[in-house]
Amino acid sequence: FDILNSGAWGIRLANGTWTGAFRAIQKEIWIALFCGVIILGIFLGLIHWTLSQPLPTRALVKLAEDYTFILIGNIWQESAPILLPAFNSLRILWMSWYLGVTLILMCAFSGQMKAAMMLKPEKARIDQLHDLYEHKNIKIYVPQHSIVDKQLKTHAEPWGRSLYDRIVRQGTAGNAALIYHIDVLKDVVHSRSVIIASRVALAKAADAYCTSMPAGEFYVARQSTYSFQSVIHLSRSTLEKAERKKILQRLTWLGEGGLLSKWVSDIAGSWEGCEARSSTDQHEALEFEDIKGLFFIVLILDTISILFFLGEIIAVRKLHLKRIKKFAF
């Protein structure tokens, strides 16, 4: 993980990213972190107080305070100043905090490792129509009454025709205003939608959006859905047959001479996608979606801790009863 040589904190940009080595974190994550310290500190104190009976009630408040300050120190990678009691439930619960928050969340914040990438694997690319068929929840936007409509409607394979049925069901065939709408482009960046259209039109719409989006990328599928150099519409009602023939003849000459191919190449012939201008050399803000895997880790360890806690309560009560019987007899 390369740390950028641009100062410790860097400069916060308008799109929410930083130029320095430290990441920005959403305020919701800070709120969750603050609430987590308080709640977990109370739980740790309650477990300690319950398993160490008899203790006075005021000891519970003191234990909760002590554990809260221990957790705050753990955030900044400070070890516990006291030796934790030998209760497995207490150790596992504290370990979930140390593993999830100290080692993962705060290390991601300080730029020491890409923890978010460890918990959030890169989404699979869609490089051909069959990949699109396997992703049932993705919306497919196509120009209405286009060659794409006809190709999918008359596809040789049932799975290909099912893509056309999906387009009809979702109502995602339309004009340029629909398929290149800003909301659709956002969905494409987040792998919730795809657009099947000409490379020239895609390059014009996507490249303009890339200049302003905070993160993400557009990419072109490695396998082309269809291929054409240009589409010409000639009106039969306003042009005589002889005039249409002359126009088509000159267009044919332009194509045979290579001028049309050069024009397409100059416009978007080598366009393979684009990335957010800030995503290549700045860090993105860490959001809840990026640390979703962190909650699963904490949840699993907390569940194990609860099971150990119930078992330890039973064991402590049995030991207490044995001592009472021994004292009585």
mmCIF file of C-alpha atoms in Angstrom:
data_model
loop_
_atom_site.group_PDB
_atom_site.id
_atom_site.type_symbol
_atom_site.label_atom_id
_atom_site.label_comp_id
_atom_site.label_asym_id
_atom_site.label_seq_id
_atom_site.Cartn_x
_atom_site.Cartn_y
_atom_site.Cartn_z
ATOM 1 C CA PHE A 1 0.000 0.000 0.000
ATOM 2 C CA ASP A 2 1.712 3.184 -1.171
ATOM 3 C CA ILE A 3 1.437 6.230 1.079
ATOM 4 C CA LEU A 4 1.316 9.389 -0.971
ATOM 5 C CA ASN A 5 4.042 11.938 -0.386
ATOM 6 C CA SER A 6 1.713 14.870 0.165
ATOM 7 C CA GLY A 7 1.806 15.510 3.894
ATOM 8 C CA ALA A 8 0.122 13.769 6.809
ATOM 9 C CA TRP A 9 -3.477 14.919 6.502
ATOM 10 C CA GLY A 10 -3.273 16.499 3.080
ATOM 11 C CA ILE A 11 -5.926 18.766 1.612
ATOM 12 C CA ARG A 12 -9.621 17.904 1.586
ATOM 13 C CA LEU A 13 -11.049 18.260 -1.927
ATOM 14 C CA ALA A 14 -14.554 19.357 -2.869
ATOM 15 C CA ASN A 15 -15.617 15.795 -3.739
ATOM 16 C CA GLY A 16 -14.816 14.542 -0.228
ATOM 17 C CA THR A 17 -11.418 12.922 -0.915
ATOM 18 C CA TRP A 18 -8.033 13.772 0.577
ATOM 19 C CA THR A 19 -4.662 14.318 -1.043
ATOM 20 C CA GLY A 20 -2.745 13.036 1.998
ATOM 21 C CA ALA A 21 -2.175 9.614 3.509
ATOM 22 C CA PHE A 22 -5.142 9.688 5.888
ATOM 23 C CA ARG A 23 -8.588 8.707 4.764
ATOM 24 C CA ALA A 24 -11.751 10.631 5.418
ATOM 25 C CA ILE A 25 -14.492 8.797 7.316
ATOM 26 C CA GLN A 26 -18.214 9.455 7.066
ATOM 27 C CA LYS A 27 -19.760 11.098 10.118
ATOM 28 C CA GLU A 28 -22.099 8.096 10.436
ATOM 29 C CA ILE A 29 -19.067 5.891 11.072
ATOM 30 C CA TRP A 30 -17.787 8.272 13.750
ATOM 31 C CA ILE A 31 -21.225 8.195 15.422
ATOM 32 C CA ALA A 32 -21.287 4.388 15.278
ATOM 33 C CA LEU A 33 -17.754 4.276 16.699
ATOM 34 C CA PHE A 34 -18.692 6.566 19.604
ATOM 35 C CA CYS A 35 -21.845 4.580 20.397
ATOM 36 C CA GLY A 36 -19.879 1.334 20.112
ATOM 37 C CA VAL A 37 -17.358 2.490 22.728
ATOM 38 C CA ILE A 38 -20.100 3.360 25.217
ATOM 39 C CA ILE A 39 -22.268 0.279 24.646
ATOM 40 C CA LEU A 40 -19.404 -2.219 24.552
ATOM 41 C CA GLY A 41 -17.829 -0.650 27.650
ATOM 42 C CA ILE A 42 -21.104 -1.168 29.526
ATOM 43 C CA PHE A 43 -21.385 -4.766 28.286
ATOM 44 C CA LEU A 44 -17.815 -5.590 29.304
ATOM 45 C CA GLY A 45 -18.379 -4.094 32.738
ATOM 46 C CA LEU A 46 -21.681 -5.964 33.104
ATOM 47 C CA ILE A 47 -20.080 -9.317 32.202
ATOM 48 C CA HIS A 48 -17.197 -8.704 34.622
ATOM 49 C CA TRP A 49 -19.605 -7.647 37.390
ATOM 50 C CA THR A 50 -21.968 -10.606 36.803
ATOM 51 C CA LEU A 51 -19.262 -13.269 36.778
ATOM 52 C CA SER A 52 -17.399 -11.768 39.759
ATOM 53 C CA GLN A 53 -20.321 -11.793 42.204
ATOM 54 C CA PRO A 54 -20.672 -10.833 44.965
ATOM 55 C CA LEU A 55 -19.722 -7.237 44.083
ATOM 56 C CA PRO A 56 -21.473 -4.001 45.108
ATOM 57 C CA THR A 57 -23.625 -2.232 42.516
ATOM 58 C CA ARG A 58 -21.319 0.796 42.445
ATOM 59 C CA ALA A 59 -18.545 -1.467 41.194
ATOM 60 C CA LEU A 60 -20.506 -1.914 37.950
ATOM 61 C CA VAL A 61 -20.200 1.800 37.135
ATOM 62 C CA LYS A 62 -16.473 1.766 37.890
ATOM 63 C CA LEU A 63 -15.927 -1.308 35.717
ATOM 64 C CA ALA A 64 -17.880 0.222 32.818
ATOM 65 C CA GLU A 65 -15.766 3.397 33.034
ATOM 66 C CA ASP A 66 -12.517 1.427 33.107
ATOM 67 C CA TYR A 67 -13.435 -0.699 30.105
ATOM 68 C CA THR A 68 -14.638 2.335 28.135
ATOM 69 C CA PHE A 69 -11.252 4.023 28.547
ATOM 70 C CA ILE A 70 -9.501 0.768 27.626
ATOM 71 C CA LEU A 71 -11.513 0.609 24.384
ATOM 72 C CA ILE A 72 -10.694 4.237 23.581
ATOM 73 C CA GLY A 73 -7.010 3.463 24.067
ATOM 74 C CA ASN A 74 -7.334 0.399 21.826
ATOM 75 C CA ILE A 75 -8.604 2.631 19.009
ATOM 76 C CA TRP A 76 -5.203 4.316 18.943
ATOM 77 C CA GLN A 77 -3.453 0.934 19.232
ATOM 78 C CA GLU A 78 -2.662 1.158 22.937
ATOM 79 C CA SER A 79 -2.702 -2.100 24.860
ATOM 80 C CA ALA A 80 -4.857 -2.608 27.952
ATOM 81 C CA PRO A 81 -3.206 -1.056 31.048
ATOM 82 C CA ILE A 82 -4.592 -3.859 33.238
ATOM 83 C CA LEU A 83 -4.672 -7.625 32.906
ATOM 84 C CA LEU A 84 -8.117 -8.742 31.790
ATOM 85 C CA PRO A 85 -9.896 -11.312 33.998
ATOM 86 C CA ALA A 86 -9.768 -14.952 32.918
ATOM 87 C CA PHE A 87 -13.326 -14.995 31.547
ATOM 88 C CA ASN A 88 -13.480 -16.345 28.006
ATOM 89 C CA SER A 89 -16.656 -14.403 27.178
ATOM 90 C CA LEU A 90 -14.961 -11.170 28.228
ATOM 91 C CA ARG A 91 -11.835 -11.936 26.226
ATOM 92 C CA ILE A 92 -13.754 -12.827 23.046
ATOM 93 C CA LEU A 93 -15.926 -9.705 23.266
ATOM 94 C CA TRP A 94 -12.867 -7.516 23.742
ATOM 95 C CA MET A 95 -11.090 -9.359 20.913
ATOM 96 C CA SER A 96 -13.964 -8.541 18.523
ATOM 97 C CA TRP A 97 -13.408 -4.860 19.252
ATOM 98 C CA TYR A 98 -9.645 -5.046 18.917
ATOM 99 C CA LEU A 99 -9.791 -7.020 15.686
ATOM 100 C CA GLY A 100 -12.632 -5.115 14.057
ATOM 101 C CA VAL A 101 -11.964 -1.541 15.112
ATOM 102 C CA THR A 102 -8.300 -1.309 16.092
ATOM 103 C CA LEU A 103 -6.726 -3.517 13.434
ATOM 104 C CA ILE A 104 -9.135 -3.000 10.543
ATOM 105 C CA LEU A 105 -11.090 0.244 10.776
ATOM 106 C CA MET A 106 -8.416 2.464 12.306
ATOM 107 C CA CYS A 107 -5.628 1.012 10.175
ATOM 108 C CA ALA A 108 -7.732 1.793 7.121
ATOM 109 C CA PHE A 109 -8.186 5.312 8.483
ATOM 110 C CA SER A 110 -4.462 5.830 8.966
ATOM 111 C CA GLY A 111 -3.657 4.500 5.522
ATOM 112 C CA GLN A 112 -1.582 1.538 6.736
ATOM 113 C CA MET A 113 -3.518 -1.022 4.682
ATOM 114 C CA LYS A 114 -6.502 -1.290 2.393
ATOM 115 C CA ALA A 115 -8.810 -2.940 4.881
ATOM 116 C CA ALA A 116 -11.895 -2.025 2.929
ATOM 117 C CA MET A 117 -10.583 -3.965 -0.084
ATOM 118 C CA MET A 118 -9.998 -7.007 2.135
ATOM 119 C CA LEU A 119 -13.598 -6.993 3.287
ATOM 120 C CA LYS A 120 -15.182 -5.857 0.049
ATOM 121 C CA PRO A 121 -13.918 -7.884 -2.937
ATOM 122 C CA GLU A 122 -13.947 -6.341 -6.369
ATOM 123 C CA LYS A 123 -17.154 -7.017 -8.272
ATOM 124 C CA ALA A 124 -16.929 -9.349 -11.247
ATOM 125 C CA ARG A 125 -16.754 -7.695 -14.658
ATOM 126 C CA ILE A 126 -19.453 -8.142 -17.265
ATOM 127 C CA ASP A 127 -17.586 -8.799 -20.497
ATOM 128 C CA GLN A 128 -20.190 -10.603 -22.602
ATOM 129 C CA LEU A 129 -23.936 -11.073 -22.925
ATOM 130 C CA HIS A 130 -23.911 -14.365 -21.041
ATOM 131 C CA ASP A 131 -22.305 -12.646 -18.036
ATOM 132 C CA LEU A 132 -25.211 -10.234 -18.126
ATOM 133 C CA TYR A 133 -27.652 -13.139 -18.200
ATOM 134 C CA GLU A 134 -26.085 -14.593 -15.026
ATOM 135 C CA HIS A 135 -26.565 -11.295 -13.147
ATOM 136 C CA LYS A 136 -30.337 -11.392 -12.822
ATOM 137 C CA ASN A 137 -30.732 -8.124 -10.884
ATOM 138 C CA ILE A 138 -28.840 -5.855 -13.268
ATOM 139 C CA LYS A 139 -30.905 -3.501 -15.422
ATOM 140 C CA ILE A 140 -30.178 -3.408 -19.157
ATOM 141 C CA TYR A 141 -30.570 -0.062 -20.932
ATOM 142 C CA VAL A 142 -30.702 -0.083 -24.751
ATOM 143 C CA PRO A 143 -31.806 2.395 -27.453
ATOM 144 C CA GLN A 144 -35.450 1.749 -28.315
ATOM 145 C CA HIS A 145 -36.214 0.200 -31.737
ATOM 146 C CA SER A 146 -32.501 -0.343 -32.328
ATOM 147 C CA ILE A 147 -30.477 -3.226 -33.690
ATOM 148 C CA VAL A 148 -29.894 -4.362 -30.095
ATOM 149 C CA ASP A 149 -33.630 -4.851 -29.631
ATOM 150 C CA LYS A 150 -33.827 -6.987 -32.737
ATOM 151 C CA GLN A 151 -30.704 -9.011 -31.934
ATOM 152 C CA LEU A 152 -31.884 -9.947 -28.447
ATOM 153 C CA LYS A 153 -35.486 -10.563 -29.504
ATOM 154 C CA THR A 154 -34.397 -13.008 -32.216
ATOM 155 C CA HIS A 155 -31.402 -14.454 -30.364
ATOM 156 C CA ALA A 156 -30.632 -18.088 -31.156
ATOM 157 C CA GLU A 157 -30.375 -19.087 -27.489
ATOM 158 C CA PRO A 158 -33.188 -18.976 -24.888
ATOM 159 C CA TRP A 159 -30.967 -17.106 -22.422
ATOM 160 C CA GLY A 160 -30.414 -14.398 -25.047
ATOM 161 C CA ARG A 161 -34.144 -13.949 -25.601
ATOM 162 C CA SER A 162 -34.621 -13.788 -21.833
ATOM 163 C CA LEU A 163 -32.480 -10.628 -21.836
ATOM 164 C CA TYR A 164 -34.980 -9.025 -24.195
ATOM 165 C CA ASP A 165 -37.815 -10.097 -21.884
ATOM 166 C CA ARG A 166 -35.963 -8.467 -18.988
ATOM 167 C CA ILE A 167 -35.655 -5.199 -20.927
ATOM 168 C CA VAL A 168 -39.384 -5.209 -21.680
ATOM 169 C CA ARG A 169 -40.247 -6.069 -18.081
ATOM 170 C CA GLN A 170 -37.987 -3.356 -16.655
ATOM 171 C CA GLY A 171 -38.966 -0.770 -19.259
ATOM 172 C CA THR A 172 -35.338 0.150 -19.883
ATOM 173 C CA ALA A 173 -35.499 0.644 -23.659
ATOM 174 C CA GLY A 174 -35.734 4.316 -24.557
ATOM 175 C CA ASN A 175 -34.169 7.358 -26.130
ATOM 176 C CA ALA A 176 -30.833 8.947 -25.297
ATOM 177 C CA ALA A 177 -32.363 11.095 -22.547
ATOM 178 C CA LEU A 178 -33.342 7.909 -20.696
ATOM 179 C CA ILE A 179 -30.371 5.620 -21.174
ATOM 180 C CA TYR A 180 -27.753 8.344 -20.579
ATOM 181 C CA HIS A 181 -29.542 9.949 -17.641
ATOM 182 C CA ILE A 182 -27.340 10.866 -14.684
ATOM 183 C CA ASP A 183 -29.092 8.329 -12.415
ATOM 184 C CA VAL A 184 -28.497 5.547 -14.946
ATOM 185 C CA LEU A 185 -24.812 6.455 -15.213
ATOM 186 C CA LYS A 186 -24.522 6.301 -11.419
ATOM 187 C CA ASP A 187 -26.077 2.820 -11.446
ATOM 188 C CA VAL A 188 -23.608 1.717 -14.141
ATOM 189 C CA VAL A 189 -20.671 2.892 -12.008
ATOM 190 C CA HIS A 190 -22.021 0.877 -9.055
ATOM 191 C CA SER A 191 -22.627 -2.248 -11.220
ATOM 192 C CA ARG A 192 -26.402 -2.040 -10.895
ATOM 193 C CA SER A 193 -27.031 -1.348 -14.591
ATOM 194 C CA VAL A 194 -25.406 -1.706 -18.006
ATOM 195 C CA ILE A 195 -25.851 0.235 -21.225
ATOM 196 C CA ILE A 196 -25.682 -1.474 -24.619
ATOM 197 C CA ALA A 197 -25.151 1.222 -27.236
ATOM 198 C CA SER A 198 -22.603 2.539 -29.689
ATOM 199 C CA ARG A 199 -19.100 3.206 -28.445
ATOM 200 C CA VAL A 200 -19.231 6.798 -29.703
ATOM 201 C CA ALA A 201 -22.371 7.627 -27.723
ATOM 202 C CA LEU A 202 -21.075 5.855 -24.618
ATOM 203 C CA ALA A 203 -17.770 7.701 -24.772
ATOM 204 C CA LYS A 204 -19.503 11.063 -25.036
ATOM 205 C CA ALA A 205 -21.893 10.432 -22.130
ATOM 206 C CA ALA A 206 -19.582 8.539 -19.775
ATOM 207 C CA ASP A 207 -16.453 10.617 -20.271
ATOM 208 C CA ALA A 208 -18.340 13.795 -19.429
ATOM 209 C CA TYR A 209 -19.667 12.186 -16.234
ATOM 210 C CA CYS A 210 -16.204 10.890 -15.270
ATOM 211 C CA THR A 211 -14.931 14.444 -14.867
ATOM 212 C CA SER A 212 -17.321 15.101 -11.977
ATOM 213 C CA MET A 213 -17.992 11.758 -10.271
ATOM 214 C CA PRO A 214 -16.152 11.276 -6.938
ATOM 215 C CA ALA A 215 -15.230 7.604 -7.466
ATOM 216 C CA GLY A 216 -15.725 4.580 -9.687
ATOM 217 C CA GLU A 217 -15.142 3.784 -13.338
ATOM 218 C CA PHE A 218 -16.806 2.918 -16.621
ATOM 219 C CA TYR A 219 -15.445 0.063 -18.681
ATOM 220 C CA VAL A 220 -16.221 -1.436 -22.070
ATOM 221 C CA ALA A 221 -16.961 -5.160 -22.288
ATOM 222 C CA ARG A 222 -14.157 -7.154 -23.864
ATOM 223 C CA GLN A 223 -16.583 -8.937 -26.195
ATOM 224 C CA SER A 224 -18.586 -6.668 -28.495
ATOM 225 C CA THR A 225 -22.344 -7.139 -28.606
ATOM 226 C CA TYR A 226 -22.623 -5.756 -32.127
ATOM 227 C CA SER A 227 -20.381 -3.810 -34.475
ATOM 228 C CA PHE A 228 -21.048 -1.002 -36.936
ATOM 229 C CA GLN A 229 -19.220 2.069 -38.171
ATOM 230 C CA SER A 230 -22.120 4.431 -38.741
ATOM 231 C CA VAL A 231 -25.875 4.534 -39.167
ATOM 232 C CA ILE A 232 -27.394 6.824 -41.782
ATOM 233 C CA HIS A 233 -31.079 7.755 -41.854
ATOM 234 C CA LEU A 234 -32.416 8.974 -45.202
ATOM 235 C CA SER A 235 -35.993 10.213 -45.486
ATOM 236 C CA ARG A 236 -37.908 8.623 -48.336
ATOM 237 C CA SER A 237 -40.588 11.297 -48.152
ATOM 238 C CA THR A 238 -38.304 14.312 -48.618
ATOM 239 C CA LEU A 239 -35.559 12.868 -50.843
ATOM 240 C CA GLU A 240 -35.914 11.544 -54.341
ATOM 241 C CA LYS A 241 -34.583 8.092 -55.105
ATOM 242 C CA ALA A 242 -31.827 9.503 -57.320
ATOM 243 C CA GLU A 243 -30.679 11.876 -54.576
ATOM 244 C CA ARG A 244 -30.630 9.099 -51.998
ATOM 245 C CA LYS A 245 -28.583 6.966 -54.377
ATOM 246 C CA LYS A 246 -26.011 9.749 -54.841
ATOM 247 C CA ILE A 247 -25.732 10.290 -51.064
ATOM 248 C CA LEU A 248 -25.259 6.581 -50.394
ATOM 249 C CA GLN A 249 -22.669 6.385 -53.174
ATOM 250 C CA ARG A 250 -20.601 9.182 -51.650
ATOM 251 C CA LEU A 251 -20.888 7.661 -48.190
ATOM 252 C CA THR A 252 -19.652 4.395 -49.666
ATOM 253 C CA TRP A 253 -16.662 6.222 -51.120
ATOM 254 C CA LEU A 254 -15.922 7.756 -47.704
ATOM 255 C CA GLY A 255 -16.076 4.311 -46.119
ATOM 256 C CA GLU A 256 -13.898 2.673 -48.766
ATOM 257 C CA GLY A 257 -11.378 5.483 -48.496
ATOM 258 C CA GLY A 258 -11.032 4.958 -44.741
ATOM 259 C CA LEU A 259 -12.331 8.387 -43.734
ATOM 260 C CA LEU A 260 -15.297 6.997 -41.782
ATOM 261 C CA SER A 261 -13.063 4.554 -39.905
ATOM 262 C CA LYS A 262 -10.647 7.348 -39.044
ATOM 263 C CA TRP A 263 -13.509 9.545 -37.841
ATOM 264 C CA VAL A 264 -14.848 6.798 -35.571
ATOM 265 C CA SER A 265 -11.342 6.099 -34.269
ATOM 266 C CA ASP A 266 -10.762 9.787 -33.553
ATOM 267 C CA ILE A 267 -14.078 10.082 -31.727
ATOM 268 C CA ALA A 268 -14.055 6.910 -29.626
ATOM 269 C CA GLY A 269 -12.301 4.112 -31.446
ATOM 270 C CA SER A 270 -9.804 3.478 -28.663
ATOM 271 C CA TRP A 271 -12.111 4.377 -25.770
ATOM 272 C CA GLU A 272 -12.115 1.540 -23.228
ATOM 273 C CA GLY A 273 -13.681 3.361 -20.310
ATOM 274 C CA CYS A 274 -12.778 6.051 -17.835
ATOM 275 C CA GLU A 275 -12.123 6.498 -14.129
ATOM 276 C CA ALA A 276 -12.991 9.260 -11.719
ATOM 277 C CA ARG A 277 -10.317 11.912 -12.001
ATOM 278 C CA SER A 278 -9.730 11.804 -8.247
ATOM 279 C CA SER A 279 -9.698 8.029 -7.778
ATOM 280 C CA THR A 280 -6.266 7.335 -9.216
ATOM 281 C CA ASP A 281 -4.203 9.440 -6.843
ATOM 282 C CA GLN A 282 -6.407 10.257 -3.854
ATOM 283 C CA HIS A 283 -8.062 8.174 -1.164
ATOM 284 C CA GLU A 284 -11.834 7.866 -1.105
ATOM 285 C CA ALA A 285 -13.976 8.523 1.939
ATOM 286 C CA LEU A 286 -14.619 5.369 3.938
ATOM 287 C CA GLU A 287 -18.370 4.639 3.955
ATOM 288 C CA PHE A 288 -20.636 2.153 5.726
ATOM 289 C CA GLU A 289 -20.827 0.041 2.569
ATOM 290 C CA ASP A 290 -17.041 -0.398 2.639
ATOM 291 C CA ILE A 291 -16.982 -1.834 6.180
ATOM 292 C CA LYS A 292 -20.009 -4.099 5.873
ATOM 293 C CA GLY A 293 -17.777 -7.142 6.294
ATOM 294 C CA LEU A 294 -16.510 -5.665 9.553
ATOM 295 C CA PHE A 295 -19.967 -5.963 11.105
ATOM 296 C CA PHE A 296 -20.133 -9.651 10.196
ATOM 297 C CA ILE A 297 -16.808 -10.291 11.945
ATOM 298 C CA VAL A 298 -17.946 -8.484 15.097
ATOM 299 C CA LEU A 299 -21.359 -10.194 15.015
ATOM 300 C CA ILE A 300 -19.825 -13.683 14.813
ATOM 301 C CA LEU A 301 -17.399 -13.034 17.679
ATOM 302 C CA ASP A 302 -20.094 -11.397 19.820
ATOM 303 C CA THR A 303 -22.371 -14.412 19.310
ATOM 304 C CA ILE A 304 -19.583 -16.731 20.448
ATOM 305 C CA SER A 305 -18.996 -14.450 23.443
ATOM 306 C CA ILE A 306 -22.669 -14.665 24.469
ATOM 307 C CA LEU A 307 -22.556 -18.468 24.341
ATOM 308 C CA PHE A 308 -19.439 -18.524 26.521
ATOM 309 C CA PHE A 309 -21.061 -16.021 28.894
ATOM 310 C CA LEU A 310 -24.118 -18.248 29.394
ATOM 311 C CA GLY A 311 -21.869 -21.254 29.977
ATOM 312 C CA GLU A 312 -19.744 -19.349 32.491
ATOM 313 C CA ILE A 313 -22.832 -18.188 34.411
ATOM 314 C CA ILE A 314 -23.935 -21.808 34.763
ATOM 315 C CA ALA A 315 -20.435 -22.857 35.844
ATOM 316 C CA VAL A 316 -20.164 -20.031 38.404
ATOM 317 C CA ARG A 317 -23.558 -20.873 39.911
ATOM 318 C CA LYS A 318 -22.668 -24.562 40.214
ATOM 319 C CA LEU A 319 -19.393 -23.659 41.904
ATOM 320 C CA HIS A 320 -21.227 -21.294 44.251
ATOM 321 C CA LEU A 321 -23.741 -24.023 45.199
ATOM 322 C CA LYS A 322 -20.925 -26.493 45.905
ATOM 323 C CA ARG A 323 -19.275 -24.003 48.248
ATOM 324 C CA ILE A 324 -22.574 -23.419 50.093
ATOM 325 C CA LYS A 325 -23.157 -27.170 50.544
ATOM 326 C CA LYS A 326 -19.589 -27.681 51.721
ATOM 327 C CA PHE A 327 -19.948 -24.863 54.249
ATOM 328 C CA ALA A 328 -23.351 -26.140 55.463
ATOM 329 C CA PHE A 329 -22.277 -29.735 56.005
#
